[in-house]
DNA sequence: CTTTCGGGATTTTTT
DNA sequence: ATCCCGAAAG
């Protein structure tokens, strides 16, 4: 569609959007409400710069927050600009910084092939640091330490700077771990996510000749989701834009939901302070949601104290009321949602693809998954236990990392004994100790073991069994490194799996073995994209992709008709005709952990706002009366945010929960029908099995979908085929009969 | 020495 | 319910 004229593009925009697109010289701050055509403005602006102003696309940089946003922008720009779109520097902060560091990182001590450590690796490094320094990881939880280090890095404080600014004992500890942590990363030639930013910042600040190259090159800089940038990111952007001062940032303070990842809302507030000449454009017209949904969302967000008020309006119709529904527990909540989805499909012409079920925490997805499986409803789970972090996937990736660079000690240590081959903790410690004494790496120590066995000479002190095993794995890695130079990534991967007998290893676990192997095969599917690359290059590119790509980005790969299960955080930037916000309870949304901090509470409110504004036509907000935290389930009250939605736009369906249990009387009352507990204390009533077909003399045939023991009875949940729908019944009272399956 | 088994603590959100 | 760590068995 490169054919559409620039005039056509402009005429399709409203005046504010046009103003944002056509502002050329100098800083620009775009405050963009939800559904206000933000992506459109960014992409048209880039197209306008290239096609009308004549800016070389090589001289434009656009930073996004997620790969998904980058990809979407790339696709739209392909259509607007054709092949020239490929010349734009467009990507996430992290991936663009990685690219800069691959190119110029030697100045800050990075080889070209540094590894990027993920969260799990980071924890491993912190634990190792604590261990090295004889500190108790019970007293200093690695997670907490890591988050302190991460916060420092987001503020571009390196270990030395941090150490010189400590003022509590705890920070002193963090400072010591931070130093050690850095030295482990350095010797492994690895960086963490925060380093990608911090080291880029150091590079730009410390090496003017490098910085000038980037500053001179980029005439225009765009930053998307500016409200979610941290100090390091903003500093990098400002620095790159320093020479030409054409920095355009787009954001919405009301949608800032990443402060826990050190995003600093103040960036968006200080932008105008840092750039007094900045032009401000507010995009207030919402093209996404009905009037009702927008009004609900506006009322929720209005209660926040710290915010820049902006006018929001829509020309869309009034639409349906917001449905606030109540269920008994998470299982019933899921049943209600699926029932309602079914109804919408039948009566309102929505498809599964139109529906998203949103929740605050990943663990909430389980009830929905199970219920979907039970009823055969296709679903797409975004995130969850993230794919690349599943143990089996991570193991294979770690092997590949070692093949790429065996001096990566954290990775090497992770896989020497996977699958278990007789190199335990003790052997690994001895090996590491021996290596450190001689100033060698773990990999060199392992090679010495091999050498010691074949030609004698000095070798680490290992018992014969571990020594043999070590020689084995060392030989294996050596072979694979050598192969890695000659064969493509997929062949390499296949050989690796074959030689470590990984399939047998996984499948020996009867529980989820098959599933795990499927995951490995899915990873192989990703590797297939790199099959045609040059041997070493393909491996490298594959690892880079895996390190920087999150699961949300894989979402649209599944094309089949399915409803979406997604966290509120991941849903940002997306939209769906029908949205179910679930777990609308105190303790869940707002989350328990934000209860005692007003700032965090405001963030919970913004999260609610983000969720509500994802909906185009129908919005449901559902809660459960009881919710369990692992073991026991507890009563839970309605989320305070529900109270901020005006009554006149709410619909509360009656009979969400059609409980048919007869009025229950305590069994010790005279006249009450009692069920005598059996000798072992278990109820004497026979339980029904899930999936069993039953018949009720009033409701007809149905399927048991749940059966839980109560004090002296069983509570059976049955999905009836008839209009009765889903009922909860007491096994001892209900006229329920099993139906024999032929 | 390694592995496995069991008990204990712990559960936000992700580039 | 799941993960992590420590103790006993092979």
XYZ file of C-alpha atoms (C1' of nucleotides) in Angstrom:
767
model
C 0.000 0.000 0.000
C 2.855 2.350 -0.695
C 0.519 3.899 -3.187
C -1.666 5.828 -0.772
C -0.583 9.439 -0.881
C 0.651 11.327 2.101
C -2.392 13.554 1.777
C -4.634 10.492 2.071
C -2.812 9.455 5.192
C -3.132 12.856 6.770
C -6.776 13.263 5.921
C -7.595 10.074 7.769
C -6.352 11.594 11.024
C -8.050 13.851 13.525
C -6.521 17.309 14.137
C -4.503 16.273 17.189
C -3.155 13.177 15.497
C -2.225 15.266 12.487
C -0.458 17.763 14.672
C 1.632 14.970 16.204
C 2.469 13.552 12.800
C 3.466 16.856 11.260
C 5.526 18.251 14.091
C 9.072 17.976 12.744
C 11.574 20.106 14.593
C 12.242 19.785 18.280
C 10.965 17.660 21.147
C 7.427 16.372 21.173
C 5.375 14.875 23.980
C 2.298 12.950 22.966
C -0.114 12.023 25.738
C -2.161 9.261 24.239
C -5.233 7.883 25.959
C -6.200 4.252 25.448
C -7.472 3.457 21.990
C -6.531 6.878 20.670
C -4.685 5.634 17.606
C -1.250 5.884 19.137
C 0.444 3.285 16.963
C -1.133 4.852 13.940
C 0.284 8.223 14.869
C 3.774 6.829 15.392
C 3.832 4.917 12.147
C 2.289 7.728 10.109
C 4.744 10.112 11.653
C 7.649 7.967 10.521
C 6.095 7.587 7.083
C 5.580 11.334 6.922
C 9.187 12.016 7.878
C 10.450 9.676 5.198
C 8.068 10.419 2.382
C 7.229 14.068 2.849
C 10.164 15.532 4.703
C 12.670 13.323 2.909
C 14.436 11.916 5.966
C 16.552 8.858 5.214
C 14.976 5.948 7.133
C 18.454 4.975 8.310
C 18.405 8.136 10.361
C 15.288 7.317 12.353
C 15.275 5.270 15.527
C 12.124 4.022 17.204
C 12.196 2.368 20.622
C 9.389 0.154 21.808
C 8.847 -1.704 25.002
C 7.855 -5.095 23.684
C 8.864 -7.086 20.657
C 5.219 -7.351 19.826
C 4.855 -3.601 19.531
C 8.002 -3.467 17.417
C 6.715 -6.159 15.141
C 3.361 -4.521 14.696
C 5.013 -1.238 13.871
C 7.360 -2.905 11.463
C 4.464 -4.518 9.641
C 2.543 -1.287 9.344
C 5.626 0.547 8.126
C 6.311 -2.131 5.557
C 2.959 -1.224 4.098
C 3.524 2.509 4.326
C 7.110 2.615 3.138
C 7.755 -0.620 1.302
C 11.289 -2.003 1.330
C 12.751 1.169 2.784
C 11.130 0.287 6.098
C 13.866 -2.270 6.611
C 16.405 0.519 7.019
C 14.733 1.956 10.106
C 16.275 1.227 13.489
C 13.214 -0.160 15.150
C 13.068 -2.460 18.123
C 12.838 -2.804 21.876
C 15.159 -0.812 24.070
C 16.829 -4.016 25.075
C 17.379 -5.360 21.581
C 18.663 -2.057 20.222
C 21.020 -1.716 23.140
C 22.199 -5.269 22.570
C 22.924 -4.341 18.968
C 24.898 -1.273 20.027
C 26.892 -3.330 22.507
C 27.643 -6.052 19.975
C 29.050 -3.332 17.759
C 30.850 -1.097 20.218
C 30.775 -2.937 23.524
C 34.524 -3.595 23.542
C 34.936 -0.118 25.035
C 33.070 -1.232 28.128
C 34.775 -4.601 28.275
C 32.395 -6.775 26.281
C 33.409 -9.264 23.650
C 31.187 -9.471 20.629
C 29.681 -12.793 21.628
C 28.567 -11.983 25.163
C 25.639 -13.940 26.531
C 22.469 -12.456 27.911
C 21.422 -13.955 31.249
C 17.787 -14.250 32.105
C 16.117 -13.984 35.455
C 16.850 -17.543 36.446
C 20.524 -17.232 35.552
C 20.680 -14.058 37.574
C 19.319 -15.808 40.641
C 21.904 -18.526 40.160
C 24.647 -15.918 40.028
C 23.367 -14.196 43.163
C 23.248 -17.505 45.011
C 26.739 -18.302 43.875
C 27.922 -14.879 45.009
C 26.412 -15.420 48.430
C 28.004 -18.818 48.628
C 31.397 -17.506 47.554
C 31.235 -14.960 50.316
C 29.988 -17.360 52.973
C 26.758 -15.537 53.379
C 23.517 -17.133 54.379
C 21.014 -17.148 51.556
C 18.345 -17.724 54.160
C 19.039 -14.410 55.807
C 19.499 -12.605 52.519
C 16.931 -13.870 50.060
C 18.525 -13.955 46.594
C 15.402 -12.515 45.011
C 15.473 -9.456 47.211
C 19.186 -8.930 46.662
C 18.751 -9.283 42.936
C 15.969 -6.778 42.874
C 18.156 -4.297 44.744
C 20.943 -4.834 42.212
C 18.485 -4.476 39.400
C 17.164 -1.249 40.839
C 20.678 0.130 41.080
C 21.397 -0.793 37.487
C 18.182 0.833 36.332
C 19.444 3.986 37.969
C 22.770 3.457 36.152
C 24.688 2.878 39.343
C 27.461 0.365 38.852
C 28.831 -1.720 41.716
C 31.395 0.925 42.743
C 28.947 3.785 42.666
C 26.447 1.753 44.601
C 29.037 0.790 47.192
C 29.987 4.401 47.788
C 26.415 5.456 48.444
C 25.232 2.815 50.888
C 23.802 3.863 54.179
C 22.269 0.792 55.723
C 23.741 -2.516 56.734
C 21.511 -4.269 54.258
C 22.711 -2.073 51.419
C 26.243 -2.819 52.501
C 25.511 -6.499 52.006
C 23.912 -5.808 48.647
C 26.948 -3.799 47.632
C 29.251 -6.690 48.394
C 27.096 -9.171 46.530
C 26.774 -6.711 43.646
C 30.572 -6.597 43.251
C 30.903 -10.337 43.310
C 27.915 -10.698 40.981
C 29.581 -8.395 38.475
C 32.838 -10.288 38.532
C 31.030 -13.551 37.864
C 29.180 -12.017 34.934
C 32.359 -10.504 33.565
C 34.313 -13.720 33.686
C 31.453 -15.524 31.965
C 31.298 -12.768 29.350
C 27.658 -12.370 30.191
C 25.327 -9.465 30.834
C 21.903 -9.343 32.416
C 18.916 -7.437 31.065
C 19.704 -4.376 33.094
C 23.286 -4.380 31.840
C 22.080 -4.020 28.280
C 20.825 -0.614 29.322
C 23.402 0.368 31.898
C 26.375 -0.561 29.770
C 24.941 1.192 26.746
C 24.558 4.233 28.925
C 28.146 3.913 30.131
C 29.312 3.518 26.577
C 27.520 6.628 25.385
C 28.566 8.722 28.368
C 32.137 7.541 28.582
C 33.126 7.408 24.925
C 32.179 10.617 23.150
C 33.582 9.452 19.820
C 31.184 6.500 19.905
C 28.290 8.572 21.181
C 28.794 11.141 18.443
C 28.398 8.482 15.809
C 24.949 7.607 17.096
C 24.018 11.184 17.862
C 24.998 12.298 14.391
C 23.249 9.438 12.700
C 19.851 9.665 14.317
C 17.983 12.746 13.188
C 14.752 11.536 14.743
C 14.072 9.424 17.778
C 10.743 8.014 18.887
C 9.974 6.375 22.195
C 6.798 4.382 22.614
C 5.203 3.590 26.005
C 7.269 6.317 27.527
C 5.485 6.030 30.878
C 7.145 2.653 31.344
C 10.746 3.669 30.747
C 13.218 3.610 33.581
C 15.915 6.132 34.335
C 18.504 4.304 32.238
C 16.251 4.098 29.211
C 15.300 7.725 29.321
C 18.936 8.720 29.757
C 19.929 6.657 26.729
C 17.179 8.135 24.595
C 18.012 11.660 25.658
C 21.663 11.085 24.961
C 21.137 9.731 21.479
C 18.829 12.644 20.663
C 21.215 15.179 22.108
C 22.538 16.589 18.881
C 19.407 16.971 16.781
C 16.949 17.265 19.660
C 14.170 15.665 17.678
C 12.864 13.351 20.327
C 9.238 12.360 20.262
C 7.851 10.406 23.184
C 4.429 8.819 23.382
C 2.823 7.638 26.552
C -0.010 7.658 29.002
C 0.755 8.106 32.695
C -2.541 6.414 33.519
C -1.240 3.234 31.930
C 2.023 3.070 33.815
C 2.066 -0.407 35.327
C 5.716 -1.353 35.496
C 7.099 0.519 38.465
C 8.071 -2.825 39.983
C 10.427 -3.175 37.074
C 11.831 0.200 37.988
C 9.854 2.162 35.445
C 9.793 5.728 36.630
C 6.593 7.628 36.082
C 8.526 10.783 36.720
C 10.201 10.463 33.331
C 7.041 11.547 31.625
C 6.587 14.370 34.091
C 10.163 15.557 33.791
C 10.187 15.440 30.010
C 8.713 18.893 29.797
C 11.114 20.121 32.401
C 14.058 18.707 30.464
C 12.701 20.033 27.194
C 10.998 23.353 27.906
C 10.429 23.952 24.218
C 8.606 20.630 23.821
C 5.345 20.617 21.975
C 2.534 18.852 23.844
C -0.184 16.994 21.997
C -2.999 15.187 23.739
C -4.865 12.417 21.972
C -8.142 12.131 23.813
C -10.516 10.601 21.320
C -10.993 6.908 21.879
C -11.821 4.810 18.835
C -11.984 1.532 20.650
C -14.537 1.318 23.426
C -18.208 2.021 23.833
C -19.284 5.092 25.800
C -20.250 2.880 28.706
C -16.920 1.116 28.957
C -15.019 4.365 28.668
C -17.137 5.976 31.332
C -16.560 3.079 33.690
C -12.817 3.192 33.141
C -12.696 6.953 33.529
C -14.445 6.763 36.870
C -12.034 4.156 38.128
C -8.905 6.066 37.169
C -10.266 9.397 38.371
C -9.747 8.349 41.977
C -5.957 8.414 41.579
C -4.230 11.414 43.128
C -1.013 11.459 41.152
C -2.053 12.054 37.629
C -2.303 14.437 34.738
C -5.950 14.758 33.980
C -6.874 14.477 30.347
C -10.148 14.548 28.542
C -11.312 11.249 27.092
C -14.276 10.818 24.784
C -15.605 8.540 22.117
C -18.032 8.835 19.240
C -18.902 5.193 19.570
C -22.380 4.145 20.661
C -23.482 3.719 24.245
C -23.266 -0.044 24.102
C -24.091 -2.638 26.702
C -23.761 -2.115 30.416
C -20.724 -3.377 32.239
C -21.544 -6.745 33.736
C -20.433 -7.273 37.299
C -20.872 -10.916 38.158
C -20.248 -12.945 41.255
C -19.305 -16.572 41.538
C -18.754 -18.812 44.491
C -15.147 -19.786 43.927
C -12.554 -19.697 41.135
C -13.923 -22.873 39.564
C -17.365 -21.398 39.347
C -15.939 -18.157 38.131
C -14.457 -20.062 35.224
C -17.725 -21.869 34.599
C -19.573 -18.606 34.540
C -17.131 -17.093 32.064
C -17.328 -20.055 29.737
C -21.113 -20.192 29.976
C -21.252 -16.541 29.098
C -18.821 -16.961 26.210
C -21.026 -19.725 24.872
C -24.051 -17.485 25.122
C -22.262 -14.652 23.328
C -21.236 -17.001 20.559
C -24.782 -18.204 20.108
C -26.694 -14.998 20.500
C -24.330 -12.182 19.659
C -22.133 -13.456 16.900
C -18.857 -13.277 18.772
C -16.171 -15.879 18.165
C -13.610 -17.316 20.565
C -11.027 -15.029 19.018
C -13.018 -12.022 20.153
C -12.728 -12.943 23.798
C -9.971 -12.392 26.342
C -10.013 -13.549 29.931
C -7.737 -11.347 32.008
C -6.348 -11.846 35.479
C -3.919 -10.311 37.892
C -1.660 -13.279 38.554
C -0.673 -16.193 36.396
C -1.827 -18.742 38.921
C -5.403 -17.681 38.218
C -5.146 -19.144 34.747
C -5.348 -22.691 36.046
C -9.031 -22.753 36.809
C -9.746 -21.371 33.348
C -7.447 -23.827 31.630
C -8.983 -26.759 33.397
C -12.484 -25.657 32.646
C -11.646 -25.045 29.001
C -10.164 -28.516 28.742
C -13.183 -30.029 30.389
C -15.585 -28.470 27.934
C -13.328 -28.707 24.938
C -13.088 -24.934 24.550
C -9.964 -23.964 22.606
C -7.800 -21.474 24.440
C -4.511 -19.703 24.010
C -2.549 -19.162 27.184
C -0.222 -16.213 26.990
C 2.810 -16.485 29.211
C 2.052 -18.721 32.132
C 5.209 -20.513 33.061
C 7.117 -18.866 30.337
C 8.113 -21.140 27.567
C 11.793 -20.319 27.495
C 11.993 -20.751 31.224
C 10.584 -24.243 31.364
C 13.247 -26.469 32.728
C 13.617 -28.727 29.720
C 13.697 -25.827 27.277
C 16.175 -23.964 29.400
C 18.393 -27.036 29.667
C 18.627 -27.385 25.923
C 19.255 -23.684 25.440
C 21.936 -23.833 28.083
C 23.662 -26.661 26.236
C 23.636 -24.554 23.107
C 25.071 -21.634 25.001
C 27.896 -23.804 26.239
C 28.559 -24.985 22.714
C 28.648 -21.353 21.686
C 30.951 -20.434 24.553
C 32.178 -23.098 27.002
C 33.764 -20.435 29.185
C 30.282 -19.406 30.296
C 30.682 -20.964 33.694
C 27.165 -20.528 35.018
C 25.763 -22.273 31.976
C 28.383 -24.972 31.996
C 27.772 -25.739 35.650
C 24.093 -25.991 34.975
C 24.355 -28.729 32.416
C 27.393 -30.840 33.349
C 25.101 -33.175 35.199
C 21.964 -33.023 33.029
C 20.753 -35.677 32.635
C 22.298 -37.024 35.837
C 25.559 -38.650 34.866
C 27.362 -38.874 38.177
C 28.924 -35.455 38.582
C 27.432 -34.220 41.788
C 27.746 -31.037 43.723
C 30.891 -32.181 45.452
C 32.770 -32.993 42.271
C 31.737 -29.732 40.737
C 32.995 -27.862 43.782
C 36.338 -29.665 43.733
C 36.690 -28.958 40.067
C 35.879 -25.281 40.501
C 38.218 -24.957 43.457
C 41.059 -26.581 41.555
C 40.435 -24.287 38.620
C 40.332 -21.148 40.725
C 43.639 -22.019 42.415
C 45.302 -22.136 39.043
C 43.404 -19.207 37.650
C 41.749 -21.412 35.096
C 38.148 -21.624 34.029
C 35.872 -24.527 34.822
C 36.020 -25.569 31.203
C 39.810 -25.709 31.275
C 39.680 -27.777 34.437
C 37.351 -30.213 32.720
C 39.740 -30.482 29.811
C 42.544 -31.172 32.273
C 40.543 -34.112 33.580
C 40.455 -35.607 30.100
C 44.114 -34.951 29.541
C 45.032 -36.396 32.915
C 43.290 -39.634 32.036
C 44.838 -40.052 28.630
C 48.330 -38.642 28.956
C 48.788 -38.179 32.665
C 49.943 -34.804 33.919
C 48.272 -32.598 36.481
C 44.559 -33.210 36.862
C 41.872 -32.155 39.308
C 41.437 -34.504 42.282
C 38.313 -36.443 41.402
C 37.255 -39.936 42.281
C 37.352 -42.279 39.350
C 33.626 -42.382 38.683
C 33.096 -38.612 38.574
C 36.336 -38.271 36.628
C 35.094 -40.684 34.011
C 31.781 -38.884 33.784
C 33.533 -35.553 33.499
C 35.718 -36.833 30.701
C 32.583 -38.030 28.964
C 30.717 -34.757 29.042
C 33.871 -32.817 28.178
C 34.373 -34.957 25.091
C 30.756 -34.539 24.155
C 30.919 -30.773 24.378
C 34.195 -30.711 22.447
C 32.610 -32.733 19.668
C 29.592 -30.523 19.518
C 31.640 -27.341 19.482
C 33.534 -28.745 16.542
C 30.296 -29.748 14.811
C 28.841 -26.338 15.488
C 31.378 -24.921 13.046
C 30.232 -27.185 10.243
C 26.559 -28.009 10.552
C 23.397 -25.951 10.767
C 21.664 -25.248 14.042
C 18.939 -27.843 13.628
C 21.354 -30.665 12.862
C 23.457 -29.577 15.789
C 20.428 -29.583 18.059
C 19.339 -33.017 16.873
C 22.786 -34.438 17.473
C 22.888 -32.917 20.901
C 19.524 -34.403 21.870
C 20.547 -37.752 20.464
C 23.830 -37.871 22.299
C 22.524 -36.900 25.696
C 19.554 -39.218 25.154
C 17.358 -36.374 26.145
C 14.119 -37.874 24.972
C 14.571 -40.990 27.069
C 15.514 -38.790 29.981
C 12.352 -36.722 29.756
C 9.926 -39.450 28.891
C 11.059 -41.524 31.870
C 8.993 -39.115 33.922
C 5.491 -40.534 33.526
C 3.801 -37.355 34.715
C 4.629 -34.686 32.233
C 7.433 -36.303 30.256
C 5.645 -36.298 26.917
C 4.627 -32.707 27.361
C 8.204 -31.765 28.150
C 9.477 -33.479 25.040
C 6.836 -31.633 23.030
C 8.237 -28.413 24.393
C 11.705 -29.364 23.262
C 10.305 -30.095 19.820
C 8.616 -26.719 19.839
C 11.978 -25.163 20.553
C 13.342 -27.118 17.623
C 10.597 -25.487 15.571
C 11.967 -22.094 16.526
C 15.468 -23.220 15.558
C 14.177 -24.188 12.132
C 14.030 -20.494 11.288
C 17.812 -20.420 11.512
C 18.487 -23.587 9.586
C 19.750 -21.821 6.488
C 22.180 -19.571 8.288
C 25.913 -20.152 8.265
C 26.755 -22.705 10.950
C 28.203 -20.553 13.751
C 26.055 -17.537 12.902
C 22.813 -19.467 13.062
C 23.528 -20.708 16.560
C 24.416 -17.235 17.669
C 21.348 -15.589 16.156
C 19.126 -18.261 17.616
C 20.455 -17.677 21.112
C 20.077 -13.932 20.772
C 16.481 -14.340 19.668
C 15.695 -16.683 22.505
C 17.217 -14.321 25.050
C 15.356 -11.233 23.939
C 11.998 -12.588 22.896
C 9.256 -12.948 25.445
C 6.230 -15.137 25.200
C 3.688 -12.461 24.364
C 5.564 -12.166 21.120
C 4.806 -15.701 20.156
C 1.130 -15.191 20.750
C -0.108 -14.445 17.266
C 1.665 -17.459 15.871
C -1.282 -19.596 16.841
C -3.928 -18.839 14.287
C -6.658 -21.165 15.280
C -9.913 -20.003 16.740
C -9.399 -19.766 20.485
C -10.104 -17.562 23.427
C -7.208 -15.807 25.070
C -6.080 -16.215 28.671
C -3.748 -13.377 29.587
C -2.454 -11.364 32.536
C -3.449 -7.736 32.792
C 0.165 -6.706 32.338
C 0.544 -8.642 29.161
C -2.721 -7.318 27.821
C -1.458 -3.769 27.660
C -1.556 -2.499 24.107
C -4.025 -5.167 23.014
C -7.755 -4.938 22.417
C -10.611 -7.417 22.303
C -14.324 -7.113 21.535
C -15.130 -8.959 24.741
C -13.087 -8.743 27.927
C -13.600 -10.677 31.126
C -11.665 -9.209 34.023
C -11.571 -11.895 36.666
C -10.594 -12.046 40.303
C -12.052 -8.612 41.020
C -11.397 -9.032 44.705
C -9.546 -7.332 47.480
C -6.235 -9.143 47.732
C -6.131 -10.097 44.091
C -6.858 -6.807 42.340
C -5.686 -4.790 44.199
C -3.059 -7.344 45.056
C -2.335 -8.066 48.685
C 1.194 -6.795 48.356
C 0.147 -3.333 47.382
C -2.236 -2.808 50.246
C 0.054 -0.814 52.498
C 1.641 1.456 49.918
C -0.482 4.256 48.429
C 1.790 4.468 45.384
C 1.438 0.803 44.646
C -2.274 1.009 45.219
C -2.493 3.667 42.541
C -0.641 1.330 40.225
C -3.206 -1.400 40.906
C -5.860 1.080 39.925
C -4.036 1.869 36.713
C -3.831 -1.837 36.041
C -7.589 -2.052 36.414
C -7.912 0.884 34.059
C -5.665 -0.796 31.501
C -7.769 -3.952 31.677
C -11.089 -2.151 31.303
C -9.899 -0.119 28.349
C -8.877 -3.238 26.425
C -12.572 -3.926 25.831
C -14.274 -2.711 22.688
C -17.884 -3.862 23.073
C -18.484 -5.930 26.167
C -16.837 -5.742 29.539
C -17.371 -8.251 32.325
C -15.903 -7.912 35.773
C -16.142 -11.094 37.743
C -15.277 -11.996 41.278
C -15.424 -15.037 43.513
C -16.619 -15.163 47.101
C -13.924 -17.571 48.112
C -10.441 -17.934 46.811
C -7.683 -20.241 47.936
C -4.040 -19.477 48.369
C -2.566 -22.880 47.816
C -4.138 -24.867 50.610
C -7.087 -23.270 52.376
C -9.632 -21.084 50.679
C -10.756 -17.902 52.307
C -13.688 -15.556 51.840
C -12.812 -12.549 49.749
C -14.498 -9.199 49.434
C -15.231 -7.308 46.224
C -12.455 -5.172 44.792
C -12.653 -1.562 45.886
C -12.345 -0.567 42.248
C -15.782 -1.988 41.472
C -17.294 0.572 43.784
C -16.056 3.389 41.563
C -18.116 2.328 38.590
C -21.394 4.262 38.501
C -24.462 2.136 39.218
C -26.359 3.220 36.125
C -23.861 1.589 33.760
C -23.678 -1.671 35.688
C -25.703 -4.769 35.106
C -25.692 -7.482 37.722
C -26.955 -10.716 36.334
C -29.263 -12.587 38.638
C -28.683 -16.205 39.340
C -25.127 -16.424 38.217
C -24.870 -18.938 40.879
C -27.889 -21.174 40.758
C -27.297 -23.192 43.823
C -29.813 -25.923 44.265
C -28.529 -27.256 47.514
C -31.427 -27.633 49.928
C -31.230 -25.347 52.922
C -28.553 -26.879 54.994
C -29.114 -27.584 58.612
C -26.462 -28.449 61.065
C -26.621 -32.204 61.436
C -27.067 -32.160 65.184
C -30.400 -30.445 65.057
C -33.377 -32.568 65.914
C -35.209 -33.636 62.857
C -32.402 -32.872 60.487
C -31.564 -35.559 58.064
C -28.090 -36.603 58.941
C -25.449 -38.454 57.101
C -23.506 -40.601 59.475
C -19.805 -40.366 58.989
C -18.109 -43.657 58.416
C -15.662 -44.967 60.951
C -12.676 -43.402 59.243
C -14.294 -39.995 59.389
C -14.809 -39.825 55.657
C -18.303 -39.094 54.463
C -20.447 -42.121 54.062
C -21.929 -40.878 50.837
C -20.412 -42.256 47.708
C -18.584 -39.623 45.701
C -19.129 -39.074 42.016
C -16.226 -39.052 39.641
C -15.460 -36.094 37.476
C -16.572 -36.797 33.926
C -19.168 -39.331 35.025
C -22.571 -39.141 33.376
C -25.467 -38.692 35.743
C -29.203 -38.298 35.586
C -31.351 -36.065 37.771
C -35.080 -36.677 37.808
C -35.866 -33.028 37.290
C -32.886 -31.642 35.368
C -32.219 -34.607 33.128
C -28.822 -35.839 31.999
C -25.570 -34.159 32.736
C -21.879 -34.595 33.368
C -20.139 -34.314 36.721
C -17.592 -31.559 36.490
C -16.559 -31.365 40.084
C -17.075 -33.261 43.294
C -15.653 -32.061 46.554
C -15.924 -33.467 50.041
C -17.616 -31.285 52.633
C -17.969 -32.093 56.311
C -20.104 -35.141 55.960
C -21.177 -35.087 52.364
C -20.072 -34.444 48.823
C -20.870 -31.356 46.884
C -21.314 -32.336 43.259
C -21.226 -29.844 40.433
C -23.063 -31.043 37.375
C -23.345 -29.554 33.929
C -26.786 -30.516 32.639
C -27.532 -30.789 28.963
C -30.920 -29.261 29.525
C -31.707 -25.633 30.250
C -30.834 -26.251 33.854
C -27.190 -25.530 33.026
C -24.718 -25.868 35.821
C -25.930 -26.845 39.280
C -24.263 -27.588 42.543
C -25.909 -30.381 44.478
C -25.370 -32.319 47.629
C -24.790 -35.960 46.876
C -26.902 -37.206 49.770
C -29.957 -35.134 48.944
C -30.070 -34.777 45.201
C -31.960 -37.397 43.225
C -28.866 -38.167 41.194
C -28.197 -41.456 39.464
C -25.221 -42.644 37.567
C -25.819 -43.353 33.942
C -24.070 -46.458 32.670
C -21.841 -45.884 29.710
C -22.072 -48.644 27.152
C 29.519 -39.375 46.280
C 25.070 -39.240 44.104
C 20.496 -39.665 43.983
C 16.205 -39.590 45.716
C 12.838 -38.711 48.822
C 10.308 -35.886 52.058
C 9.428 -31.883 54.662
C 9.204 -26.914 54.746
C 8.353 -22.571 53.073
C 6.252 -19.759 49.721
C 3.042 -17.574 45.501
C 2.817 -10.247 41.205
C 3.322 -8.304 37.280
C 8.409 -9.243 32.616
C 12.278 -6.935 28.888
C -0.036 -26.665 44.598
C 5.041 -25.931 43.512
C 9.681 -25.130 44.357
C 13.779 -25.526 47.212
C 16.747 -27.449 50.480
C 18.392 -30.943 53.724
C 18.814 -35.838 55.215
C 18.990 -40.902 54.347
C 19.779 -44.728 51.044
C 22.261 -46.821 47.037
